[in-house]
Amino acid sequence: MTNAAFQQCINPDCNATYSIEEVHVSCPACSAKGRNSLLDIQYDWNRTVVPKSFGFFEHRWMTKGEHGAGALDFSGVWRFRELMPFYRTEADIVTVGEGRTNLQEANMLARHLGLKPGNLFLQYEGLNPSGSFKDNGMTAAFTHARMVGAKRVACASTGNTSASLAMFASLSGMTGIVFIGSGKIAYGKLSQALDYGARTLQIQGDFDACLKRVKQIAVENPEHGIYLMNSVNPFRLEGQKSIMYRILEGLSWQIPDWIVVPGGNLGNCSAFGKAFAELKQLGLIDRIPRLAVINAQGANTLYQLYTQQGVRWNGGRYDDEKIRQFYKHMDDTNTNAHTIASAIEINRPVNLPKALRALDTMNGVVREVDDETILEHKAMVGRYGFGCEPASAASVAGAHMLLREGVISPDERVVCILTGHILKDPDATVKYHTGIDVKSVQDKAPREEPHGKMACKPIQVADDLEAIIAAINA
Ligand code: F0G
């Protein structure tokens, strides 16, 4: 199995390859020349068995539990394992039944946004065991970590990666170490890392600072024996491809017109582009949907570079100088990311080149949405019976914006990815609906009146039957 898979530098002027048994998060050949290039996992598809049609996966799902593969066939990631064949044997695979998520038709929300009923779908990734899409990638990276005998694993995180890492680390008997920015993490996510028992370091800085530090420790100083689990790890993205396979499955293998996803560190959108490029190469699909990546306005590097400055993949020879200048300006002006959607509060997305490639593969667009719009759309997603954390709602807000612009038309089929569960960040939700900042209640901070259009404020009522009935009917 392993023979078919290898690691490859994404820089077309390098293209160096490495064995799957090696641990890298960037290309060593490029590093030696002072460049930083990401790696891909690639496959020689002639040396592995690839299903000729999606009927293969359909049949596996219909007959799950009958073949003795048990857990693998129940996993929403590994039941597509022929499309990510980097493991040596099935015994390498670390799984907790991740990816058993649903594609939900959302007709009431469709009407609200101006799409025809039947044309809006929400891919509900909050249903994963740790409550976010990250489990799709962690199962793959932990599988590789087990293959190379890793004992300690680490990540920098805005919260969900750390929750997922902490869960998989305890399950697989590895030591989990997470770096989070102090005061930056939603409590739902922090509570997970603590309960799963990860060594949790609250660094005095933001996500970008945490990532720099964890890379220094795990990559620049390999003597610490720490395996890096951030999405610069190319194995993570292999697992995240499965989100796209499940969407196709949910649509009876029809191709949607649009995939809309929030953009933070840009691993997810990168994985989506790779998934579709491979499916096309394998002849399993004949058309690729368009991609919309949605940044929060306060963390909008991709929007600035792609939409405002016109930076493009350009066959891998993207305008590196423009990117360098952009970051230099950010440093010179001491600009930090800032958004209520804390999951995507990232100014230096490590997968930027791969995101440019995905936008090229999927004829993509990038937009930014402000915090108020994110919160309105989050409440809207909740009101129509789904629910998600703030960052996830950026996808729905972005789809709404693209509909208004006429980029998406009402009769196109749109899938928005709901990346994280509604319970991840209850503080943001309560604040939106009540004006109460839960974290500062003890400090007796003044309460604001909620001003959201979708606000659903709790009603204070005396313990009195008539008053209660009046309140219900008001
Ligand atoms: N939505 C949620 C809920 C997230 O947690 C993240 C990323 C994203 C969207 C953005 O995905 O990074 O692949 O572009 N959270 C990371 C973390 C950064 O540390 O949990 P991306």
Short mmCIF file of C-alpha atoms and ligand atoms in Angstrom, two decimals:
data_model
loop_
_atom_site.label_atom_id
_atom_site.label_comp_id
_atom_site.label_asym_id
_atom_site.label_seq_id
_atom_site.Cartn_x
_atom_site.Cartn_y
_atom_site.Cartn_z
CA MET A 1 0.00 0.00 0.00
CA THR A 2 2.69 2.47 1.06
CA ASN A 3 4.54 2.04 -2.22
CA ALA A 4 1.85 3.90 -4.12
CA ALA A 5 2.06 6.96 -1.87
CA PHE A 6 4.82 9.52 -1.57
CA GLN A 7 5.32 13.11 -0.44
CA GLN A 8 6.02 15.78 -3.03
CA CYS A 9 6.98 19.44 -2.97
CA ILE A 10 4.24 21.64 -4.48
CA ASN A 11 6.80 24.04 -5.98
CA PRO A 12 6.88 23.22 -9.74
CA ASP A 13 10.53 24.28 -9.91
CA CYS A 14 11.40 21.64 -7.33
CA ASN A 15 8.89 18.76 -7.26
CA ALA A 16 11.23 16.79 -4.96
CA THR A 17 9.71 13.59 -3.61
CA TYR A 18 10.07 11.93 -0.21
CA SER A 19 9.02 8.64 1.27
CA ILE A 20 5.82 8.40 3.24
CA GLU A 21 7.86 7.15 6.21
CA GLU A 22 9.60 10.52 6.59
CA VAL A 23 8.25 13.34 8.73
CA HIS A 24 8.31 16.79 7.12
CA VAL A 25 6.03 19.80 7.15
CA SER A 26 7.88 21.62 4.37
CA CYS A 27 10.21 20.58 1.56
CA PRO A 28 13.79 19.95 2.82
CA ALA A 29 15.29 20.60 -0.66
CA CYS A 30 13.61 24.03 -0.83
CA SER A 31 14.55 24.81 2.79
CA ALA A 32 18.19 24.18 1.88
CA LYS A 33 17.82 26.97 -0.72
CA GLY A 34 16.14 29.30 1.76
CA ARG A 35 12.60 28.76 0.42
CA ASN A 36 9.58 27.48 2.28
CA SER A 37 7.44 25.09 0.22
CA LEU A 38 4.58 22.90 1.36
CA LEU A 39 4.35 19.19 0.66
CA ASP A 40 1.50 17.15 -0.80
CA ILE A 41 0.71 13.48 -0.40
CA GLN A 42 0.64 12.06 -3.92
CA TYR A 43 -0.22 8.61 -5.24
CA ASP A 44 0.83 6.51 -8.16
CA TRP A 45 -2.74 5.47 -8.88
CA ASN A 46 -1.55 2.68 -11.19
CA ARG A 47 -0.06 0.90 -8.19
CA THR A 48 -3.16 0.91 -6.05
CA VAL A 49 -6.73 -0.30 -6.53
CA VAL A 50 -9.09 2.59 -7.20
CA PRO A 51 -12.83 2.01 -7.58
CA LYS A 52 -14.05 2.62 -11.12
CA SER A 53 -17.24 4.28 -9.92
CA PHE A 54 -18.85 5.71 -6.79
CA GLY A 55 -21.09 2.61 -6.76
CA PHE A 56 -18.24 0.88 -4.92
CA PHE A 57 -18.57 3.24 -1.94
CA GLU A 58 -22.35 3.10 -2.13
CA HIS A 59 -22.23 -0.67 -1.84
CA ARG A 60 -19.76 -0.56 1.04
CA TRP A 61 -22.03 1.79 2.97
CA MET A 62 -25.13 -0.31 2.29
CA THR A 63 -23.39 -3.47 3.50
CA LYS A 64 -21.30 -1.99 6.32
CA GLY A 65 -20.49 -4.40 9.13
CA GLU A 66 -20.77 -7.40 6.82
CA HIS A 67 -17.11 -7.56 5.77
CA GLY A 68 -15.31 -7.58 9.09
CA ALA A 69 -13.78 -4.12 8.43
CA GLY A 70 -16.18 -2.80 11.10
CA ALA A 71 -14.86 0.50 12.39
CA LEU A 72 -13.27 1.52 9.08
CA ASP A 73 -16.49 1.10 7.13
CA PHE A 74 -18.38 3.10 9.76
CA SER A 75 -15.90 6.00 9.62
CA GLY A 76 -16.95 8.78 7.26
CA VAL A 77 -13.27 9.20 6.39
CA TRP A 78 -11.97 5.63 6.03
CA ARG A 79 -14.90 4.23 4.12
CA PHE A 80 -13.28 6.22 1.30
CA ARG A 81 -9.82 4.81 2.12
CA GLU A 82 -9.03 3.87 -1.51
CA LEU A 83 -8.87 7.64 -2.19
CA MET A 84 -6.21 8.23 0.51
CA PRO A 85 -4.11 5.06 0.42
CA PHE A 86 -1.04 6.21 2.35
CA TYR A 87 -1.32 3.79 5.31
CA ARG A 88 0.67 0.52 5.32
CA THR A 89 -2.00 -1.77 6.69
CA GLU A 90 -5.47 -1.18 8.04
CA ALA A 91 -4.07 -1.82 11.54
CA ASP A 92 -2.21 1.52 11.27
CA ILE A 93 -5.46 3.46 11.15
CA VAL A 94 -6.51 5.45 14.23
CA THR A 95 -10.27 5.97 14.14
CA VAL A 96 -13.12 6.93 16.46
CA GLY A 97 -15.93 6.90 13.93
CA GLU A 98 -15.14 10.45 12.77
CA GLY A 99 -16.88 11.98 9.79
CA ARG A 100 -20.32 10.49 10.36
CA THR A 101 -21.81 13.81 9.38
CA ASN A 102 -24.83 14.80 7.34
CA LEU A 103 -25.63 16.88 4.33
CA GLN A 104 -28.80 18.73 5.32
CA GLU A 105 -31.21 20.30 2.88
CA ALA A 106 -32.05 23.72 4.33
CA ASN A 107 -35.12 25.03 2.54
CA MET A 108 -36.27 27.68 5.00
CA LEU A 109 -32.79 29.14 5.13
CA ALA A 110 -32.61 28.92 1.31
CA ARG A 111 -35.74 31.05 1.05
CA HIS A 112 -34.34 33.58 3.52
CA LEU A 113 -31.12 33.92 1.51
CA GLY A 114 -32.87 34.07 -1.86
CA LEU A 115 -32.04 30.60 -3.18
CA LYS A 116 -34.65 28.32 -4.68
CA PRO A 117 -35.85 25.59 -2.26
CA GLY A 118 -33.87 22.41 -2.83
CA ASN A 119 -30.74 24.37 -3.71
CA LEU A 120 -29.14 25.02 -0.34
CA PHE A 121 -27.38 22.32 1.68
CA LEU A 122 -25.49 22.53 4.95
CA GLN A 123 -22.68 20.05 5.50
CA TYR A 124 -22.98 19.59 9.26
CA GLU A 125 -19.40 18.91 10.41
CA GLY A 126 -20.20 19.85 14.01
CA LEU A 127 -21.51 16.29 14.35
CA ASN A 128 -17.96 14.93 14.55
CA PRO A 129 -16.86 13.31 17.85
CA SER A 130 -15.00 16.42 19.02
CA GLY A 131 -17.59 18.75 17.49
CA SER A 132 -15.74 20.09 14.44
CA PHE A 133 -14.46 19.12 10.99
CA LYS A 134 -10.94 18.80 12.42
CA ASP A 135 -11.54 15.13 13.29
CA ASN A 136 -11.53 14.31 9.55
CA GLY A 137 -7.92 15.42 9.34
CA MET A 138 -6.71 14.28 12.76
CA THR A 139 -7.63 10.66 12.11
CA ALA A 140 -5.32 10.74 9.06
CA ALA A 141 -2.46 12.58 10.79
CA PHE A 142 -2.64 10.28 13.84
CA THR A 143 -2.53 7.32 11.48
CA HIS A 144 0.72 8.68 10.06
CA ALA A 145 2.00 9.53 13.56
CA ARG A 146 1.41 5.91 14.57
CA MET A 147 3.15 4.68 11.38
CA VAL A 148 6.30 6.63 12.26
CA GLY A 149 6.18 5.72 15.96
CA ALA A 150 5.42 9.22 17.33
CA LYS A 151 4.89 9.44 21.09
CA ARG A 152 4.28 13.19 21.55
CA VAL A 153 2.12 15.32 19.26
CA ALA A 154 1.53 19.06 19.29
CA CYS A 155 -0.37 21.86 17.56
CA ALA A 156 -1.06 25.57 17.76
CA SER A 157 -4.77 26.21 17.72
CA THR A 158 -7.62 28.66 17.87
CA GLY A 159 -9.45 25.86 19.69
CA ASN A 160 -10.89 23.14 17.50
CA THR A 161 -7.61 21.63 16.35
CA SER A 162 -6.51 21.42 19.98
CA ALA A 163 -9.80 19.76 21.02
CA SER A 164 -9.49 17.19 18.25
CA LEU A 165 -5.79 16.59 18.85
CA ALA A 166 -6.38 16.17 22.58
CA MET A 167 -9.14 13.62 21.95
CA PHE A 168 -7.13 11.53 19.46
CA ALA A 169 -3.98 11.75 21.62
CA SER A 170 -5.72 10.28 24.66
CA LEU A 171 -7.40 7.62 22.56
CA SER A 172 -4.17 6.52 20.94
CA GLY A 173 -2.00 6.73 24.06
CA MET A 174 0.16 9.62 22.84
CA THR A 175 0.95 12.78 24.80
CA GLY A 176 -0.95 15.77 23.40
CA ILE A 177 0.54 19.25 23.72
CA VAL A 178 -1.49 22.25 22.61
CA PHE A 179 -0.48 25.90 22.20
CA ILE A 180 -3.31 28.39 22.45
CA GLY A 181 -3.29 32.20 22.48
CA SER A 182 -4.13 33.55 25.91
CA GLY A 183 -7.69 34.85 26.19
CA LYS A 184 -8.37 33.88 22.57
CA ILE A 185 -10.10 30.54 22.87
CA ALA A 186 -13.83 29.78 23.22
CA TYR A 187 -14.51 27.96 26.49
CA GLY A 188 -16.22 24.97 24.86
CA LYS A 189 -12.94 24.22 23.08
CA LEU A 190 -10.67 24.93 26.05
CA SER A 191 -12.78 22.64 28.23
CA GLN A 192 -12.26 19.82 25.74
CA ALA A 193 -8.46 20.10 25.70
CA LEU A 194 -8.47 20.08 29.52
CA ASP A 195 -10.85 17.16 29.94
CA TYR A 196 -9.00 15.04 27.37
CA GLY A 197 -5.88 15.76 29.40
CA ALA A 198 -3.65 17.58 26.91
CA ARG A 199 -0.73 19.61 28.20
CA THR A 200 -2.29 23.00 27.49
CA LEU A 201 0.02 25.98 27.09
CA GLN A 202 -1.63 29.39 27.00
CA ILE A 203 0.98 31.49 25.21
CA GLN A 204 0.92 35.25 25.67
CA GLY A 205 0.18 35.97 22.04
CA ASP A 206 -2.22 35.10 19.24
CA PHE A 207 -2.56 32.05 16.98
CA ASP A 208 0.14 33.25 14.59
CA ALA A 209 2.59 33.56 17.50
CA CYS A 210 1.61 30.09 18.79
CA LEU A 211 2.16 28.48 15.39
CA LYS A 212 5.58 30.07 15.07
CA ARG A 213 6.58 28.68 18.48
CA VAL A 214 5.24 25.18 17.98
CA LYS A 215 7.04 24.96 14.62
CA GLN A 216 10.26 26.10 16.28
CA ILE A 217 9.94 23.32 18.81
CA ALA A 218 8.61 20.49 16.64
CA VAL A 219 10.36 21.21 13.34
CA GLU A 220 13.48 23.26 13.97
CA ASN A 221 14.41 21.24 17.05
CA PRO A 222 13.53 17.64 16.21
CA GLU A 223 15.46 16.39 19.25
CA HIS A 224 12.31 17.10 21.30
CA GLY A 225 10.61 14.24 19.46
CA ILE A 226 7.37 16.15 18.92
CA TYR A 227 5.20 15.38 15.89
CA LEU A 228 3.44 18.48 14.47
CA MET A 229 -0.31 18.19 13.90
CA ASN A 230 -1.15 21.56 12.33
CA SER A 231 -2.46 21.57 8.77
CA VAL A 232 1.05 22.15 7.36
CA ASN A 233 1.11 18.41 8.01
CA PRO A 234 0.02 17.12 4.59
CA PHE A 235 -1.62 13.99 6.06
CA ARG A 236 -4.25 16.12 7.80
CA LEU A 237 -5.50 17.36 4.47
CA GLU A 238 -5.85 13.82 3.11
CA GLY A 239 -8.51 13.10 5.71
CA GLN A 240 -10.26 16.42 5.13
CA LYS A 241 -10.82 15.48 1.46
CA SER A 242 -13.51 13.12 2.72
CA ILE A 243 -15.84 16.05 3.50
CA MET A 244 -16.21 16.48 -0.25
CA TYR A 245 -16.81 12.75 -0.83
CA ARG A 246 -19.64 12.78 1.70
CA ILE A 247 -21.20 15.82 0.05
CA LEU A 248 -21.22 14.03 -3.30
CA GLU A 249 -22.64 10.95 -1.61
CA GLY A 250 -25.38 13.08 0.01
CA LEU A 251 -26.29 14.40 -3.46
CA SER A 252 -26.40 10.90 -4.98
CA TRP A 253 -23.06 11.67 -6.65
CA GLN A 254 -24.31 14.75 -8.44
CA ILE A 255 -21.90 17.68 -8.46
CA PRO A 256 -23.08 20.86 -6.68
CA ASP A 257 -22.40 24.25 -8.27
CA TRP A 258 -20.75 25.83 -5.23
CA ILE A 259 -18.86 24.81 -2.12
CA VAL A 260 -18.71 27.68 0.40
CA VAL A 261 -16.30 27.44 3.32
CA PRO A 262 -14.84 29.73 5.99
CA GLY A 263 -11.12 30.40 5.58
CA GLY A 264 -8.70 30.51 8.53
CA ASN A 265 -5.42 28.67 8.16
CA LEU A 266 -6.76 27.57 4.73
CA GLY A 267 -6.25 23.83 5.19
CA ASN A 268 -9.85 22.90 4.56
CA CYS A 269 -10.28 24.71 1.25
CA SER A 270 -6.88 23.34 0.15
CA ALA A 271 -8.05 19.80 0.87
CA PHE A 272 -11.26 20.39 -1.09
CA GLY A 273 -9.34 21.51 -4.18
CA LYS A 274 -7.10 18.44 -3.98
CA ALA A 275 -10.11 16.14 -3.56
CA PHE A 276 -11.77 17.41 -6.72
CA ALA A 277 -8.57 17.53 -8.78
CA GLU A 278 -7.98 13.85 -7.93
CA LEU A 279 -11.56 12.74 -8.57
CA LYS A 280 -11.37 14.36 -12.00
CA GLN A 281 -7.98 12.80 -12.71
CA LEU A 282 -9.39 9.39 -11.74
CA GLY A 283 -12.37 9.89 -14.04
CA LEU A 284 -14.88 9.64 -11.18
CA ILE A 285 -16.31 13.10 -11.94
CA ASP A 286 -16.47 15.13 -15.12
CA ARG A 287 -17.05 18.57 -13.59
CA ILE A 288 -15.65 20.46 -10.62
CA PRO A 289 -17.82 22.76 -8.45
CA ARG A 290 -16.80 26.35 -7.80
CA LEU A 291 -15.26 27.31 -4.47
CA ALA A 292 -16.00 30.34 -2.31
CA VAL A 293 -13.66 30.96 0.62
CA ILE A 294 -14.99 33.40 3.20
CA ASN A 295 -12.67 35.36 5.49
CA ALA A 296 -13.70 37.35 8.54
CA GLN A 297 -13.06 41.03 7.84
CA GLY A 298 -10.67 41.25 10.79
CA ALA A 299 -8.55 38.33 9.51
CA ASN A 300 -8.70 38.77 5.77
CA THR A 301 -5.26 37.97 4.34
CA LEU A 302 -6.58 35.73 1.56
CA TYR A 303 -9.26 38.28 0.60
CA GLN A 304 -6.68 41.06 0.46
CA LEU A 305 -4.20 39.09 -1.60
CA TYR A 306 -6.56 37.19 -3.93
CA THR A 307 -9.49 39.54 -4.44
CA GLN A 308 -7.91 42.95 -3.86
CA GLN A 309 -4.36 42.40 -5.13
CA GLY A 310 -5.04 39.72 -7.74
CA VAL A 311 -2.48 37.16 -6.52
CA ARG A 312 -3.08 33.87 -8.38
CA TRP A 313 -1.63 30.33 -8.26
CA ASN A 314 -0.14 30.79 -11.73
CA GLY A 315 0.97 27.17 -12.10
CA GLY A 316 2.77 27.35 -8.77
CA ARG A 317 4.72 30.51 -9.67
CA TYR A 318 2.53 32.88 -7.64
CA ASP A 319 3.71 36.38 -6.81
CA ASP A 320 5.70 35.64 -3.66
CA GLU A 321 7.01 39.19 -3.45
CA LYS A 322 3.48 40.63 -3.13
CA ILE A 323 2.81 38.22 -0.28
CA ARG A 324 6.07 39.14 1.44
CA GLN A 325 5.26 42.84 1.12
CA PHE A 326 1.78 42.23 2.53
CA TYR A 327 3.18 40.52 5.63
CA LYS A 328 5.90 43.14 6.00
CA HIS A 329 3.27 45.87 6.02
CA MET A 330 1.33 43.90 8.62
CA ASP A 331 4.45 43.71 10.80
CA ASP A 332 5.36 47.37 10.25
CA THR A 333 1.88 48.50 11.27
CA ASN A 334 1.64 45.98 14.12
CA THR A 335 -1.60 44.56 12.69
CA ASN A 336 -3.14 41.61 14.50
CA ALA A 337 -6.13 39.55 13.49
CA HIS A 338 -9.33 40.39 15.34
CA THR A 339 -12.77 38.83 14.92
CA ILE A 340 -15.62 37.39 17.00
CA ALA A 341 -15.17 34.25 14.87
CA SER A 342 -12.16 33.27 16.99
CA ALA A 343 -11.66 29.99 15.09
CA ILE A 344 -10.55 31.93 12.01
CA GLU A 345 -8.70 34.75 13.77
CA ILE A 346 -5.53 34.12 11.73
CA ASN A 347 -3.46 36.60 9.74
CA ARG A 348 -0.73 34.32 8.38
CA PRO A 349 -2.50 31.32 6.89
CA VAL A 350 0.13 28.62 6.42
CA ASN A 351 -1.70 26.94 3.56
CA LEU A 352 -1.96 30.10 1.47
CA PRO A 353 -0.18 28.58 -1.60
CA LYS A 354 -2.36 25.48 -1.52
CA ALA A 355 -5.45 27.67 -1.14
CA LEU A 356 -4.40 29.60 -4.27
CA ARG A 357 -4.08 26.26 -6.06
CA ALA A 358 -7.55 25.16 -4.85
CA LEU A 359 -9.06 28.45 -6.03
CA ASP A 360 -7.45 27.81 -9.42
CA THR A 361 -8.71 24.19 -9.61
CA MET A 362 -12.23 25.20 -8.55
CA ASN A 363 -12.53 28.57 -10.32
CA GLY A 364 -12.93 30.14 -6.92
CA VAL A 365 -13.80 33.47 -5.35
CA VAL A 366 -12.89 34.97 -1.97
CA ARG A 367 -15.00 37.35 0.11
CA GLU A 368 -14.83 38.92 3.56
CA VAL A 369 -17.74 39.37 5.98
CA ASP A 370 -17.84 41.53 9.11
CA ASP A 371 -18.54 40.25 12.62
CA GLU A 372 -22.07 41.61 12.82
CA THR A 373 -22.99 39.83 9.57
CA ILE A 374 -21.40 36.62 10.85
CA LEU A 375 -23.46 36.76 14.05
CA GLU A 376 -26.71 37.53 12.18
CA HIS A 377 -26.16 34.52 9.95
CA LYS A 378 -25.20 32.32 12.86
CA ALA A 379 -28.50 33.16 14.54
CA MET A 380 -30.29 32.51 11.23
CA VAL A 381 -28.69 29.05 10.92
CA GLY A 382 -29.83 28.35 14.49
CA ARG A 383 -33.34 29.73 13.94
CA TYR A 384 -33.90 27.31 11.06
CA GLY A 385 -32.92 24.34 13.19
CA PHE A 386 -29.25 23.70 12.51
CA GLY A 387 -26.81 25.72 14.61
CA CYS A 388 -23.08 26.34 14.39
CA GLU A 389 -20.26 28.34 15.94
CA PRO A 390 -19.48 31.87 14.68
CA ALA A 391 -16.70 30.97 12.20
CA SER A 392 -18.93 28.41 10.50
CA ALA A 393 -21.62 30.99 9.85
CA ALA A 394 -19.16 32.93 7.71
CA SER A 395 -19.91 30.38 4.99
CA VAL A 396 -23.64 31.16 5.04
CA ALA A 397 -23.00 34.92 5.27
CA GLY A 398 -20.63 34.61 2.31
CA ALA A 399 -23.15 32.66 0.23
CA HIS A 400 -25.72 35.38 1.00
CA MET A 401 -23.30 38.08 -0.15
CA LEU A 402 -22.48 36.23 -3.38
CA LEU A 403 -26.19 35.79 -4.11
CA ARG A 404 -26.77 39.51 -3.65
CA GLU A 405 -23.84 40.23 -5.96
CA GLY A 406 -25.29 37.87 -8.56
CA VAL A 407 -22.13 35.73 -8.55
CA ILE A 408 -24.24 32.84 -7.27
CA SER A 409 -27.59 32.56 -9.02
CA PRO A 410 -30.79 31.46 -7.17
CA ASP A 411 -31.07 28.29 -9.19
CA GLU A 412 -27.57 27.06 -8.52
CA ARG A 413 -26.95 24.31 -5.98
CA VAL A 414 -24.94 25.58 -3.03
CA VAL A 415 -23.31 23.67 -0.17
CA CYS A 416 -22.13 25.65 2.87
CA ILE A 417 -19.80 23.91 5.28
CA LEU A 418 -20.84 24.26 8.94
CA THR A 419 -17.40 23.60 10.36
CA GLY A 420 -18.09 23.60 14.13
CA HIS A 421 -20.88 22.81 16.59
CA ILE A 422 -23.16 25.47 18.12
CA LEU A 423 -21.99 24.48 21.65
CA LYS A 424 -18.34 25.32 20.93
CA ASP A 425 -18.76 29.00 21.74
CA PRO A 426 -21.86 29.55 23.91
CA ASP A 427 -20.52 32.90 25.16
CA ALA A 428 -20.72 34.45 21.70
CA THR A 429 -24.26 33.11 21.30
CA VAL A 430 -25.49 34.32 24.68
CA LYS A 431 -23.92 37.73 24.13
CA TYR A 432 -25.63 38.09 20.76
CA HIS A 433 -29.07 37.26 22.15
CA THR A 434 -28.89 38.97 25.55
CA GLY A 435 -26.11 41.53 25.45
CA ILE A 436 -24.51 39.82 28.44
CA ASP A 437 -20.79 39.22 28.19
CA VAL A 438 -20.61 35.99 30.17
CA LYS A 439 -16.88 36.27 30.81
CA SER A 440 -17.26 39.69 32.42
CA VAL A 441 -20.42 39.04 34.47
CA GLN A 442 -18.36 38.46 37.59
CA ASP A 443 -16.71 41.84 37.04
CA LYS A 444 -20.20 43.39 37.00
CA ALA A 445 -19.43 44.90 33.62
CA PRO A 446 -22.31 46.91 32.15
CA ARG A 447 -24.73 44.91 30.02
CA GLU A 448 -25.41 46.07 26.52
CA GLU A 449 -28.82 45.79 24.91
CA PRO A 450 -28.71 43.15 22.18
CA HIS A 451 -29.08 44.77 18.78
CA GLY A 452 -29.08 41.72 16.50
CA LYS A 453 -32.04 41.40 14.13
CA MET A 454 -32.40 37.72 15.04
CA ALA A 455 -31.92 38.25 18.80
CA CYS A 456 -34.08 35.99 20.98
CA LYS A 457 -33.85 37.52 24.44
CA PRO A 458 -34.84 35.51 27.53
CA ILE A 459 -37.91 37.03 29.20
CA GLN A 460 -37.82 37.69 32.96
CA VAL A 461 -41.15 36.62 34.46
CA ALA A 462 -42.49 36.52 38.01
CA ASP A 463 -43.39 33.09 39.39
CA ASP A 464 -47.04 33.81 38.69
CA LEU A 465 -49.38 31.85 36.37
CA GLU A 466 -51.07 34.83 34.78
CA ALA A 467 -47.78 36.62 34.19
CA ILE A 468 -46.33 33.47 32.63
CA ILE A 469 -49.30 33.04 30.28
CA ALA A 470 -49.11 36.72 29.33
CA ALA A 471 -45.41 36.35 28.57
CA ILE A 472 -46.04 33.30 26.38
CA ASN A 473 -48.72 35.09 24.36
CA ALA A 474 -47.06 38.50 24.13
N1 F0G B 1 -14.16 26.85 11.07
C1 F0G B 1 -13.80 26.41 12.29
C2 F0G B 1 -14.88 26.09 13.27
C3 F0G B 1 -12.42 26.27 12.62
O1 F0G B 1 -12.07 25.83 13.82
C4 F0G B 1 -11.45 26.61 11.65
C5 F0G B 1 -10.03 26.51 11.94
C6 F0G B 1 -11.90 27.04 10.40
C7 F0G B 1 -13.25 27.16 10.14
C8 F0G B 1 -10.94 27.40 9.31
O2 F0G B 1 -10.43 26.26 8.70
O3 F0G B 1 -8.03 26.72 9.06
O4 F0G B 1 -8.78 24.99 7.46
O5 F0G B 1 -9.13 27.41 6.96
N2 F0G B 1 -9.56 26.33 13.10
C9 F0G B 1 -8.15 26.06 13.39
C10 F0G B 1 -7.96 25.63 14.82
C11 F0G B 1 -7.23 27.08 12.91
O6 F0G B 1 -6.89 25.83 15.38
O7 F0G B 1 -8.88 25.05 15.37
P1 F0G B 1 -9.00 26.35 7.99
#
